[in-house]
Coordinates of C-alpha atoms and ligand atoms in Angstrom, one line a residue:
M1 CA -20.2 32.8 -69.2
M2 CA -17.8 34.1 -66.5
A3 CA -15.3 35.5 -68.9
N4 CA -16.5 39.1 -68.9
Q5 CA -17.1 39.3 -65.2
P6 CA -14.6 41.5 -63.3
I7 CA -12.9 39.7 -60.4
F8 CA -12.2 41.7 -57.3
I9 CA -9.5 40.5 -55.0
L10 CA -9.4 43.7 -53.0
P11 CA -12.3 45.4 -51.3
Q12 CA -14.0 47.8 -53.7
S13 CA -13.2 50.8 -51.6
T14 CA -9.5 50.2 -52.1
E15 CA -7.7 52.8 -54.2
R16 CA -5.0 51.6 -56.5
Y17 CA -2.5 53.3 -58.8
S18 CA -0.2 51.2 -60.9
G19 CA 2.9 51.6 -63.0
R20 CA 3.5 55.0 -64.4
D21 CA 0.5 56.5 -62.5
A22 CA 2.0 55.5 -59.2
L23 CA 5.4 56.7 -60.2
R24 CA 4.2 60.0 -61.6
M25 CA 2.2 60.6 -58.4
N26 CA 5.2 59.9 -56.2
I27 CA 7.6 62.0 -58.2
T28 CA 5.2 64.9 -58.2
A29 CA 4.9 64.7 -54.4
A30 CA 8.7 64.6 -54.0
K31 CA 9.0 67.6 -56.3
I32 CA 6.5 69.5 -54.2
L33 CA 8.4 68.8 -51.1
E34 CA 11.6 69.8 -52.9
N35 CA 10.1 73.1 -53.9
I36 CA 8.9 73.9 -50.4
V37 CA 12.4 73.5 -48.8
R38 CA 14.5 74.7 -51.8
T39 CA 14.0 78.4 -51.2
T40 CA 15.6 78.0 -47.7
L41 CA 18.9 76.6 -49.0
G42 CA 22.1 78.5 -48.3
P43 CA 23.0 81.8 -46.6
K44 CA 20.4 83.7 -48.7
G45 CA 17.6 81.2 -48.1
M46 CA 14.3 82.6 -47.0
D47 CA 12.5 81.6 -43.8
K48 CA 9.3 79.7 -43.4
M49 CA 6.7 80.5 -40.8
L50 CA 5.2 77.4 -39.3
V51 CA 2.1 77.4 -37.2
D52 CA 1.3 74.2 -35.4
S53 CA -2.2 73.1 -34.4
M54 CA -1.8 74.8 -31.0
G55 CA -1.1 78.1 -32.7
D56 CA 2.6 78.1 -31.7
V57 CA 4.7 79.9 -34.3
T58 CA 8.2 78.9 -35.5
V59 CA 10.1 81.0 -37.9
T60 CA 13.0 79.1 -39.4
N61 CA 15.0 78.2 -42.5
D62 CA 16.4 75.0 -41.0
G63 CA 15.4 72.2 -43.3
A64 CA 15.2 69.6 -40.5
T65 CA 12.8 71.8 -38.5
I66 CA 10.6 72.5 -41.4
L67 CA 10.3 68.8 -42.3
R68 CA 9.7 67.9 -38.7
E69 CA 6.9 70.4 -38.2
M70 CA 5.1 69.7 -41.5
D71 CA 2.5 67.0 -41.3
I72 CA 3.2 65.2 -44.6
A73 CA 0.5 62.8 -45.8
Q74 CA 1.6 61.6 -49.2
P75 CA 3.5 58.3 -48.5
A76 CA 6.4 58.8 -50.9
A77 CA 7.0 62.3 -49.6
R78 CA 6.8 60.9 -46.1
M79 CA 9.5 58.4 -47.0
L80 CA 11.7 61.3 -48.2
V81 CA 11.1 63.1 -44.9
E82 CA 12.1 60.0 -43.0
I83 CA 15.3 59.8 -45.0
A84 CA 16.1 63.5 -44.5
K85 CA 15.5 63.1 -40.7
K86 CA 18.0 60.3 -40.7
Q87 CA 20.5 62.7 -42.2
E88 CA 19.8 65.1 -39.3
D89 CA 20.2 62.4 -36.7
I90 CA 23.5 61.0 -38.2
V91 CA 25.3 64.2 -39.1
G92 CA 23.1 67.1 -37.9
D93 CA 23.3 69.1 -41.2
G94 CA 22.6 68.9 -44.9
T95 CA 18.9 68.0 -44.6
T96 CA 17.7 70.5 -47.1
S97 CA 20.3 69.3 -49.6
V98 CA 19.0 65.7 -49.3
V99 CA 15.5 66.7 -50.2
V100 CA 16.6 69.0 -53.0
I101 CA 19.0 66.5 -54.6
A102 CA 16.5 63.6 -54.2
G103 CA 13.7 65.7 -55.9
E104 CA 16.1 66.6 -58.7
L105 CA 17.3 63.0 -59.2
L106 CA 13.6 61.9 -59.5
Q107 CA 12.9 64.6 -62.1
K108 CA 15.9 63.5 -64.2
A109 CA 14.8 59.9 -63.8
Q110 CA 11.3 60.7 -65.0
N111 CA 12.7 62.3 -68.1
L112 CA 14.7 59.2 -68.8
L113 CA 11.7 56.9 -68.3
E114 CA 9.7 59.0 -70.6
D115 CA 12.4 58.5 -73.2
G116 CA 11.8 54.8 -72.9
I117 CA 14.7 53.8 -70.7
A118 CA 13.9 51.0 -68.2
T119 CA 13.7 51.7 -64.5
S120 CA 16.3 49.1 -63.8
V121 CA 18.8 50.8 -66.1
V122 CA 18.1 54.2 -64.4
V123 CA 18.5 52.7 -61.0
R124 CA 21.8 50.9 -61.9
G125 CA 23.2 54.1 -63.5
F126 CA 22.3 56.2 -60.4
R127 CA 24.0 53.6 -58.2
N128 CA 27.2 53.5 -60.2
A129 CA 27.2 57.3 -60.4
S130 CA 26.7 57.6 -56.6
A131 CA 29.6 55.1 -55.9
K132 CA 31.8 57.1 -58.3
A133 CA 30.7 60.3 -56.6
L134 CA 31.8 59.1 -53.2
E135 CA 35.1 58.2 -54.6
I136 CA 35.5 61.6 -56.1
L137 CA 34.5 63.3 -52.8
N138 CA 37.1 61.3 -50.9
N139 CA 39.7 62.3 -53.5
I140 CA 39.0 66.0 -53.4
S141 CA 38.5 66.3 -49.6
V142 CA 41.2 68.0 -47.5
D143 CA 42.7 66.6 -44.3
A144 CA 42.2 69.1 -41.4
R145 CA 40.9 69.1 -37.9
D146 CA 42.8 72.0 -36.5
K147 CA 40.9 74.6 -34.5
D148 CA 40.9 77.2 -37.3
T149 CA 39.3 74.7 -39.7
L150 CA 36.7 73.6 -37.1
K151 CA 35.7 77.2 -36.6
K152 CA 35.2 77.8 -40.3
V153 CA 33.2 74.6 -40.5
A154 CA 31.0 75.8 -37.6
M155 CA 30.5 79.3 -39.2
T156 CA 29.6 77.8 -42.6
A157 CA 26.9 75.7 -41.0
M158 CA 25.5 78.8 -39.1
T159 CA 25.5 81.2 -42.0
G160 CA 22.1 82.5 -42.8
K161 CA 20.5 80.9 -39.8
G162 CA 19.7 84.1 -37.9
S163 CA 22.9 84.1 -35.9
D164 CA 25.3 85.7 -38.4
F165 CA 25.9 88.8 -36.2
A166 CA 27.4 86.7 -33.5
K167 CA 28.7 83.9 -35.6
E168 CA 32.4 84.2 -34.6
H169 CA 31.6 84.1 -30.9
L170 CA 29.2 81.2 -31.2
A171 CA 31.6 79.2 -33.4
D172 CA 34.2 79.6 -30.7
L173 CA 31.8 78.3 -28.0
V174 CA 30.9 75.3 -30.2
V175 CA 34.4 74.4 -31.1
D176 CA 35.6 74.8 -27.5
A177 CA 32.7 72.7 -26.2
A178 CA 33.3 70.0 -28.7
L179 CA 37.0 69.8 -28.1
R180 CA 36.4 69.6 -24.4
I181 CA 34.2 66.6 -24.5
E182 CA 36.1 64.9 -27.3
E183 CA 37.2 61.4 -26.3
D184 CA 39.3 59.1 -28.5
G185 CA 38.3 61.1 -31.6
K186 CA 34.6 60.8 -30.8
V187 CA 32.3 63.7 -29.8
D188 CA 29.0 62.8 -28.1
K189 CA 26.9 65.8 -28.9
D190 CA 24.3 64.8 -26.3
S191 CA 26.8 65.6 -23.5
I192 CA 26.7 69.2 -24.4
N193 CA 23.7 70.9 -23.0
I194 CA 22.4 74.1 -24.5
Q195 CA 20.6 76.2 -21.9
R196 CA 18.6 79.0 -23.5
I197 CA 17.9 82.1 -21.6
S198 CA 15.9 85.0 -23.0
G199 CA 17.2 88.4 -22.0
D200 CA 20.4 90.2 -22.9
S201 CA 22.3 89.7 -26.1
V202 CA 23.7 86.7 -28.0
E203 CA 27.2 88.0 -27.4
D204 CA 26.8 87.3 -23.7
S205 CA 26.4 83.6 -24.4
F206 CA 29.1 81.6 -22.7
L207 CA 30.5 78.2 -22.2
A208 CA 30.3 76.7 -18.7
E209 CA 32.1 73.8 -17.2
G210 CA 29.8 71.1 -15.9
I211 CA 26.0 71.1 -16.0
I212 CA 23.5 73.9 -15.8
M213 CA 20.0 73.2 -14.9
D214 CA 17.0 75.4 -15.1
K215 CA 15.9 74.6 -11.6
T216 CA 16.4 75.6 -8.0
P217 CA 16.2 73.6 -4.8
V218 CA 12.6 72.6 -3.7
S219 CA 12.8 74.9 -0.6
K220 CA 14.1 78.4 -0.2
N221 CA 15.6 77.3 3.1
M222 CA 18.0 74.9 1.5
S223 CA 21.6 75.9 0.8
R224 CA 22.3 77.5 -2.5
D225 CA 26.0 77.0 -2.4
I226 CA 27.4 73.5 -1.7
K227 CA 31.0 72.4 -1.7
D228 CA 32.0 68.8 -2.1
A229 CA 28.6 67.5 -3.0
K230 CA 27.7 63.8 -2.7
V231 CA 25.1 63.5 -5.3
A232 CA 22.2 61.1 -5.4
L233 CA 20.0 60.6 -8.5
I234 CA 16.7 58.9 -7.9
K235 CA 13.7 58.1 -10.0
Y236 CA 11.5 57.4 -7.1
P237 CA 8.9 59.8 -5.6
I238 CA 9.6 61.1 -2.1
Q239 CA 6.0 61.3 -1.2
L240 CA 3.1 59.1 -0.2
K241 CA 1.8 56.8 -2.8
E242 CA -1.1 58.6 -4.2
I243 CA -4.4 57.3 -2.8
T244 CA -6.7 56.6 -5.7
T245 CA -10.0 58.5 -5.6
D246 CA -12.1 55.4 -5.0
A247 CA -10.0 54.2 -2.1
K248 CA -12.0 54.5 1.1
I249 CA -10.5 55.0 4.5
D250 CA -12.9 54.4 7.5
I251 CA -12.0 56.6 10.3
T252 CA -14.4 56.4 13.2
S253 CA -12.6 58.2 16.0
P254 CA -10.2 61.2 16.4
D255 CA -7.5 58.7 17.6
Q256 CA -7.7 56.8 14.5
F257 CA -7.3 59.9 12.4
E258 CA -4.2 60.9 14.4
A259 CA -2.7 57.5 13.9
F260 CA -3.4 57.7 10.3
L261 CA -1.5 61.0 10.0
N262 CA 1.4 59.7 12.1
N263 CA 1.7 56.7 10.0
E264 CA 2.0 58.8 6.9
E265 CA 4.6 60.9 8.5
E266 CA 6.5 57.8 9.5
M267 CA 6.6 56.6 6.0
I268 CA 8.0 59.9 4.7
K269 CA 10.5 60.0 7.5
D270 CA 11.6 56.5 6.5
L271 CA 12.2 57.6 2.9
V272 CA 14.2 60.6 4.0
D273 CA 16.2 58.4 6.3
K274 CA 17.2 56.2 3.4
V275 CA 18.7 59.3 1.7
V276 CA 20.5 60.4 4.9
E277 CA 21.9 56.9 5.4
S278 CA 23.4 56.9 1.9
G279 CA 25.5 59.9 2.8
A280 CA 24.1 62.1 0.0
N281 CA 23.8 65.8 0.6
V282 CA 22.4 66.8 -2.7
L283 CA 19.4 64.9 -4.2
F284 CA 18.1 65.1 -7.7
C285 CA 14.8 63.5 -8.0
Q286 CA 13.1 62.8 -11.3
K287 CA 9.8 62.4 -9.6
G288 CA 7.9 64.5 -7.0
I289 CA 8.9 65.5 -3.5
D290 CA 6.0 66.5 -1.2
D291 CA 5.9 69.2 1.4
M292 CA 6.5 67.0 4.4
A293 CA 9.4 65.3 2.7
E294 CA 10.8 68.7 1.9
H295 CA 10.6 69.6 5.5
Y296 CA 12.5 66.5 6.7
L297 CA 15.1 66.7 3.9
N298 CA 15.8 70.3 4.9
K299 CA 16.1 69.4 8.5
A300 CA 18.6 66.7 7.6
G301 CA 20.7 69.3 5.6
I302 CA 20.0 67.7 2.3
V303 CA 19.5 70.0 -0.7
A304 CA 16.9 68.5 -3.0
Y305 CA 15.6 69.1 -6.5
K306 CA 12.4 67.6 -7.7
R307 CA 10.9 66.8 -11.1
V308 CA 14.3 67.0 -12.8
K309 CA 14.1 66.4 -16.6
K310 CA 15.1 63.0 -17.8
S311 CA 17.7 64.4 -20.1
D312 CA 19.2 66.4 -17.2
M313 CA 19.3 63.2 -15.1
E314 CA 21.2 61.5 -17.8
R315 CA 23.7 64.3 -18.0
L316 CA 24.1 64.3 -14.2
N317 CA 24.7 60.6 -14.3
K318 CA 27.5 61.0 -16.9
A319 CA 29.0 64.1 -15.2
T320 CA 28.9 63.1 -11.5
G321 CA 29.2 59.4 -11.9
A322 CA 26.1 58.9 -9.7
K323 CA 23.8 56.0 -10.7
I324 CA 20.2 56.7 -11.3
V325 CA 18.3 54.4 -8.9
T326 CA 14.7 53.5 -9.5
D327 CA 14.1 52.0 -6.0
I328 CA 15.0 53.9 -2.9
E329 CA 16.2 50.7 -1.3
D330 CA 19.1 50.7 -3.8
L331 CA 20.3 54.1 -2.6
T332 CA 23.7 53.2 -1.1
P333 CA 27.0 55.1 -0.7
E334 CA 28.3 53.2 -3.8
V335 CA 25.8 54.7 -6.2
L336 CA 26.5 58.3 -5.2
G337 CA 28.4 60.7 -7.5
S338 CA 30.4 63.8 -6.8
A339 CA 30.6 67.4 -7.8
G340 CA 33.0 69.9 -6.2
H341 CA 30.7 72.9 -6.3
I342 CA 26.9 73.2 -6.8
Y343 CA 25.4 76.7 -6.6
V344 CA 22.5 78.8 -7.7
E345 CA 23.1 81.9 -9.7
K346 CA 20.8 84.4 -11.2
I347 CA 21.3 85.2 -14.9
F348 CA 19.2 88.1 -16.1
D349 CA 15.9 87.2 -14.3
H350 CA 16.5 83.5 -14.3
E351 CA 17.7 81.4 -11.5
L352 CA 19.9 78.5 -12.6
T353 CA 21.8 75.8 -10.8
F354 CA 25.4 75.2 -11.8
I355 CA 26.9 71.8 -11.1
E356 CA 30.7 72.2 -11.5
E357 CA 33.9 70.3 -10.8
C358 CA 32.2 67.1 -11.5
G359 CA 33.8 63.6 -11.2
N360 CA 33.9 63.5 -15.0
P361 CA 35.5 66.8 -16.2
K362 CA 34.0 66.4 -19.7
A363 CA 30.6 67.7 -18.9
T364 CA 30.0 71.0 -20.7
S365 CA 27.1 73.4 -21.2
I366 CA 26.5 76.3 -23.5
V367 CA 24.5 79.1 -22.0
L368 CA 22.8 80.7 -24.9
R369 CA 21.4 84.1 -24.5
G370 CA 19.3 86.3 -26.7
S371 CA 16.7 89.0 -26.5
T372 CA 13.6 86.9 -27.0
R373 CA 12.5 83.3 -27.1
Y374 CA 12.4 83.4 -30.9
V375 CA 16.0 84.5 -31.1
T376 CA 17.3 81.9 -28.7
E377 CA 15.3 79.1 -30.4
Q378 CA 16.5 80.1 -33.8
I379 CA 20.1 80.3 -32.6
S380 CA 19.9 77.1 -30.7
R381 CA 19.0 75.4 -34.0
A382 CA 22.0 77.0 -35.7
L383 CA 24.2 75.9 -32.7
D384 CA 22.8 72.4 -33.2
D385 CA 23.9 72.3 -36.8
A386 CA 27.3 73.8 -35.9
L387 CA 27.8 71.1 -33.2
G388 CA 26.9 68.4 -35.7
V389 CA 29.4 69.6 -38.3
V390 CA 32.2 70.2 -35.8
A391 CA 31.7 66.8 -34.3
A392 CA 31.8 65.2 -37.8
T393 CA 35.0 67.0 -38.7
I394 CA 36.7 66.0 -35.4
E395 CA 35.6 62.5 -36.0
D396 CA 36.9 62.0 -39.6
G397 CA 39.2 64.9 -40.1
K398 CA 38.2 65.6 -43.7
V399 CA 36.5 68.6 -45.1
L400 CA 35.2 69.8 -48.5
I401 CA 34.7 73.2 -50.0
G402 CA 31.2 74.7 -49.9
G403 CA 29.4 77.3 -51.8
G404 CA 28.7 75.0 -54.7
A405 CA 32.4 74.3 -55.4
T406 CA 32.2 70.6 -54.5
E407 CA 29.0 70.0 -56.5
I408 CA 30.3 71.6 -59.6
E409 CA 33.5 69.6 -59.3
L410 CA 31.4 66.5 -58.9
V411 CA 29.4 67.4 -62.0
K412 CA 32.5 67.8 -64.0
Q413 CA 34.2 64.6 -62.9
L414 CA 31.1 62.5 -63.1
R415 CA 30.5 63.7 -66.7
D416 CA 34.0 62.4 -67.6
Y417 CA 33.2 59.2 -65.9
G418 CA 29.9 58.9 -67.7
D419 CA 31.6 59.4 -71.1
S420 CA 33.6 56.3 -70.4
V421 CA 30.5 54.1 -69.8
M422 CA 28.9 52.4 -72.7
G423 CA 25.2 51.9 -73.5
R424 CA 22.1 53.5 -72.0
E425 CA 23.4 53.5 -68.5
Q426 CA 25.6 56.3 -69.6
L427 CA 22.5 58.5 -69.9
A428 CA 21.6 57.7 -66.3
I429 CA 25.0 58.6 -65.1
L430 CA 25.0 61.9 -67.0
A431 CA 21.6 62.6 -65.6
Y432 CA 22.8 62.0 -62.1
A433 CA 25.7 64.4 -62.7
E434 CA 23.3 67.1 -64.0
A435 CA 21.0 66.7 -61.0
L436 CA 23.8 67.7 -58.6
E437 CA 23.9 71.1 -60.3
I438 CA 20.8 71.9 -58.4
I439 CA 22.8 72.8 -55.3
P440 CA 24.8 75.7 -56.8
R441 CA 21.9 76.7 -59.0
T442 CA 19.6 77.0 -56.0
L443 CA 22.2 78.9 -54.0
I444 CA 22.5 81.4 -56.8
E445 CA 18.7 81.6 -57.4
N446 CA 18.0 82.2 -53.7
A447 CA 20.5 85.1 -53.7
G448 CA 18.6 86.6 -56.6
L449 CA 21.5 86.3 -59.0
D450 CA 21.7 85.3 -62.6
T451 CA 21.6 81.5 -62.7
I452 CA 22.4 80.8 -66.3
N453 CA 25.5 83.0 -66.6
L454 CA 26.9 82.2 -63.2
I455 CA 26.6 78.4 -63.7
A456 CA 28.4 78.7 -67.0
D457 CA 31.1 80.8 -65.3
L458 CA 31.4 78.4 -62.5
K459 CA 32.0 75.5 -64.8
A460 CA 34.6 77.5 -66.7
A461 CA 36.3 78.4 -63.5
H462 CA 36.5 74.7 -62.6
E463 CA 38.8 74.1 -65.5
E464 CA 41.3 76.1 -63.4
S465 CA 40.6 75.2 -59.8
P466 CA 38.2 72.8 -58.0
A467 CA 37.8 75.3 -55.2
M468 CA 35.8 77.9 -57.1
G469 CA 32.3 78.6 -55.8
I470 CA 29.8 81.3 -55.6
N471 CA 30.0 84.0 -53.0
V472 CA 26.3 84.6 -52.6
F473 CA 26.8 88.0 -50.9
T474 CA 28.8 89.6 -53.7
G475 CA 27.6 87.5 -56.7
K476 CA 31.3 86.8 -57.6
I477 CA 32.9 83.5 -58.4
V478 CA 35.7 83.1 -55.9
D479 CA 38.0 80.5 -54.2
M480 CA 35.7 79.3 -51.5
K481 CA 38.5 77.7 -49.6
E482 CA 40.0 81.2 -49.1
E483 CA 36.6 82.4 -48.1
G484 CA 36.6 79.8 -45.4
V485 CA 33.4 78.1 -46.5
L486 CA 34.1 74.5 -45.4
E487 CA 31.9 71.5 -44.8
P488 CA 32.6 68.1 -43.4
L489 CA 33.1 65.3 -45.9
K490 CA 30.9 63.2 -43.8
V491 CA 27.9 65.5 -44.3
K492 CA 28.2 65.5 -48.0
I493 CA 28.7 61.8 -48.3
Q494 CA 25.8 61.1 -46.1
A495 CA 23.6 63.5 -48.1
L496 CA 24.5 61.9 -51.4
Q497 CA 23.9 58.4 -50.1
A498 CA 20.6 59.4 -48.5
S499 CA 19.2 61.2 -51.6
T500 CA 20.2 58.4 -53.9
E501 CA 18.7 55.9 -51.6
A502 CA 15.4 57.9 -51.4
A503 CA 15.3 58.3 -55.2
E504 CA 15.9 54.7 -55.8
M505 CA 13.2 53.6 -53.2
I506 CA 10.6 55.8 -54.9
L507 CA 11.6 54.7 -58.4
R508 CA 11.1 51.1 -57.5
I509 CA 7.5 51.6 -56.4
D510 CA 5.2 50.6 -59.3
D511 CA 2.0 50.0 -57.5
M512 CA 0.2 51.7 -54.7
I513 CA -2.6 50.0 -53.0
A514 CA -4.4 52.0 -50.3
A515 CA -7.0 50.9 -47.8
K516 CA -10.2 52.9 -47.7
N517 CA -9.6 56.5 -46.7
G518 CA -5.9 55.7 -46.6
L519 CA -5.4 58.3 -49.2
N520 CA -6.6 61.1 -46.9
S521 CA -5.2 60.1 -43.6
T522 CA -1.9 61.3 -42.2
G523 CA -0.9 57.8 -41.2
P524 CA -1.1 55.7 -38.2
D525 CA 1.2 57.6 -35.9
E526 CA -0.4 61.0 -36.3
S527 CA -3.0 62.5 -34.0
G528 CA -5.5 62.5 -36.8
N529 CA -5.8 66.2 -37.4
D530 CA -6.0 66.8 -41.1
N531 CA -4.6 70.2 -41.6
S532 CA -1.3 69.1 -43.0
G533 CA 1.2 71.9 -43.4
M534 CA 1.4 71.2 -47.1
P535 CA -0.7 72.6 -49.9
P536 CA -2.9 70.0 -51.6
M537 CA -0.9 67.7 -53.7
P538 CA -2.5 67.2 -57.1
P539 CA -2.7 64.8 -58.6
A540 CA -1.6 62.8 -55.6
P541 CA -3.7 63.1 -52.5
G542 CA -2.2 61.8 -49.3
M543 CA -2.0 58.1 -48.8
G544 CA -0.9 57.2 -45.3
G545 CA -0.9 54.0 -43.5
M546 CA 0.1 51.5 -46.1
P547 CA 3.0 49.5 -44.7
P548 CA 3.3 47.0 -47.6
M549 CA 4.8 49.8 -49.7
M550 CA 7.6 50.8 -47.3
Ligands
ADP601 P1 21.3 72.2 -45.5 O1 20.1 71.9 -44.7 O2 21.4 71.3 -46.7 O3 22.5 72.1 -44.7 P2 21.7 75.0 -45.7 O4 20.6 76.0 -45.7 O5 22.4 74.9 -44.4 O6 21.1 73.6 -46.1 O7 22.6 75.4 -46.9 C1 23.8 74.6 -47.1 C2 24.5 75.1 -48.4 O8 24.9 76.5 -48.3 C3 25.7 74.3 -48.7 O9 25.7 73.9 -50.0 C4 26.8 75.3 -48.4 O10 28.0 75.0 -49.2 C5 26.2 76.6 -48.7 N1 26.9 77.7 -48.0 C6 27.1 77.9 -46.7 N2 27.7 79.0 -46.5 C7 27.9 79.6 -47.7 C8 28.5 80.9 -48.1 N3 29.1 81.7 -47.2 N4 28.6 81.2 -49.4 C9 28.0 80.3 -50.3 N5 27.4 79.2 -50.0 C10 27.4 78.8 -48.7
MG602 MG1 23.2 73.5 -43.2

């Protein structure tokens, strides 16, 4: 009787895709993402114009920025974005490459699956190929962390990012900054603060010792040039606790009113006294300072800054050695820091505070100048990439040759390796090798050059030398090492690992089960606006908010 009755274990509104359907959908989504960012790869990559929900416009060809700004709904594509972001966090460059390689790996995987090869065989082949690729990368990398190499690495990362006209100068700033803060072979990028100022030209950008803050003292009457500063950092408001709107104060006589005001004044005076007693003469406060407090601080000869950014507080902490205290009671002479010179200077039409001769001499800032906000924003992203690659090179001292040279060499050596492997896994290894060709192919395509012929020429050139790559400006195949196009080993290793990991994760999904409306939401952490920056994704509509799949 019951035999023909369907049994539902999931609510009827649940959407479900199984097996090949799920896979096809996810691969399609990954390919769409790949095609979006692909056109930005390399020095001749095009820009994207991104408009956020507030109407703010960003023009960029930085993969990390594009992925960050796009509101991706499809879950597999979101996974890919997350993995690419990890690349950005760990090494600060190579984000576009991760997405492009992952998309290509998935395309090759799909072809194999359609030919009847099992997913597990494909995954195993990809894993072995990736392990071999890392070995090859290590073998062909070159040891170097001299200043000249660092500068080339910085310039390679900045090429095509809107800063080419001032690339040399900016690369010098980045390398000097990184070397200044380097400690035991480690470079903490966060201790370099990039201060953007619109007005004047990029060539006027400079490196400053210490910290630069886009702030001036709370009062015009306070000193703007302090020697031997004793610095206090507090995260405590120097103002009266805000009276909530429903608090009621009964004042029935003028005397009472006066007492009330005096009382307030006493409390503020007390707070200021605490600062005075600590011996500080410069106060950076992450919270507010009210007018009355300002008056008493000024009277006591203390220079104060209010509503200082958290990131600046942290840099001040590192540079001056002052502890950030959260309770004013903890403000004692022991928690103060020092700076030899704190002063305000006007750059273009911008007043900035310079904090120099700090207790910790490693603090460094780059003052980035440019004609408009768009220019400084774009260049600051290029600087960020450059800092990432310079830091990576200082840290592991190994570089690879760019311009497609490394990828073509990988293709060649992986093919040889594949030929030595028996069975169907060989096909997966060869497919992995072929997928890596996407990098030089895209560099050539984006430069508007002849892909088929140049790839063939490149491969032929690699019979002679592993350094041959494509000069996208001349369309010639040249020794890219001589051209100075160098990239850190760490970036390429991370990129390969990340894209292989992403492809594998997506290949392993054979079932997608989405709660009602899950297919159209942008997931639990988004604000719920549905105008995702992506075109519609046939046949896979978005499918956010399904943690069991992750
Ligand atoms: P990603 O986000 O992956 O870093 P990019 O747009 O920065 O993407 O492009 C990086 C690619 O551009 C690398 O493969 C690199 O070798 C190549 N590249 C950089 N400079 C040059 C150059 N001068 N000539 C040819 N290729 C270059
Ligand atoms: Mg890059």
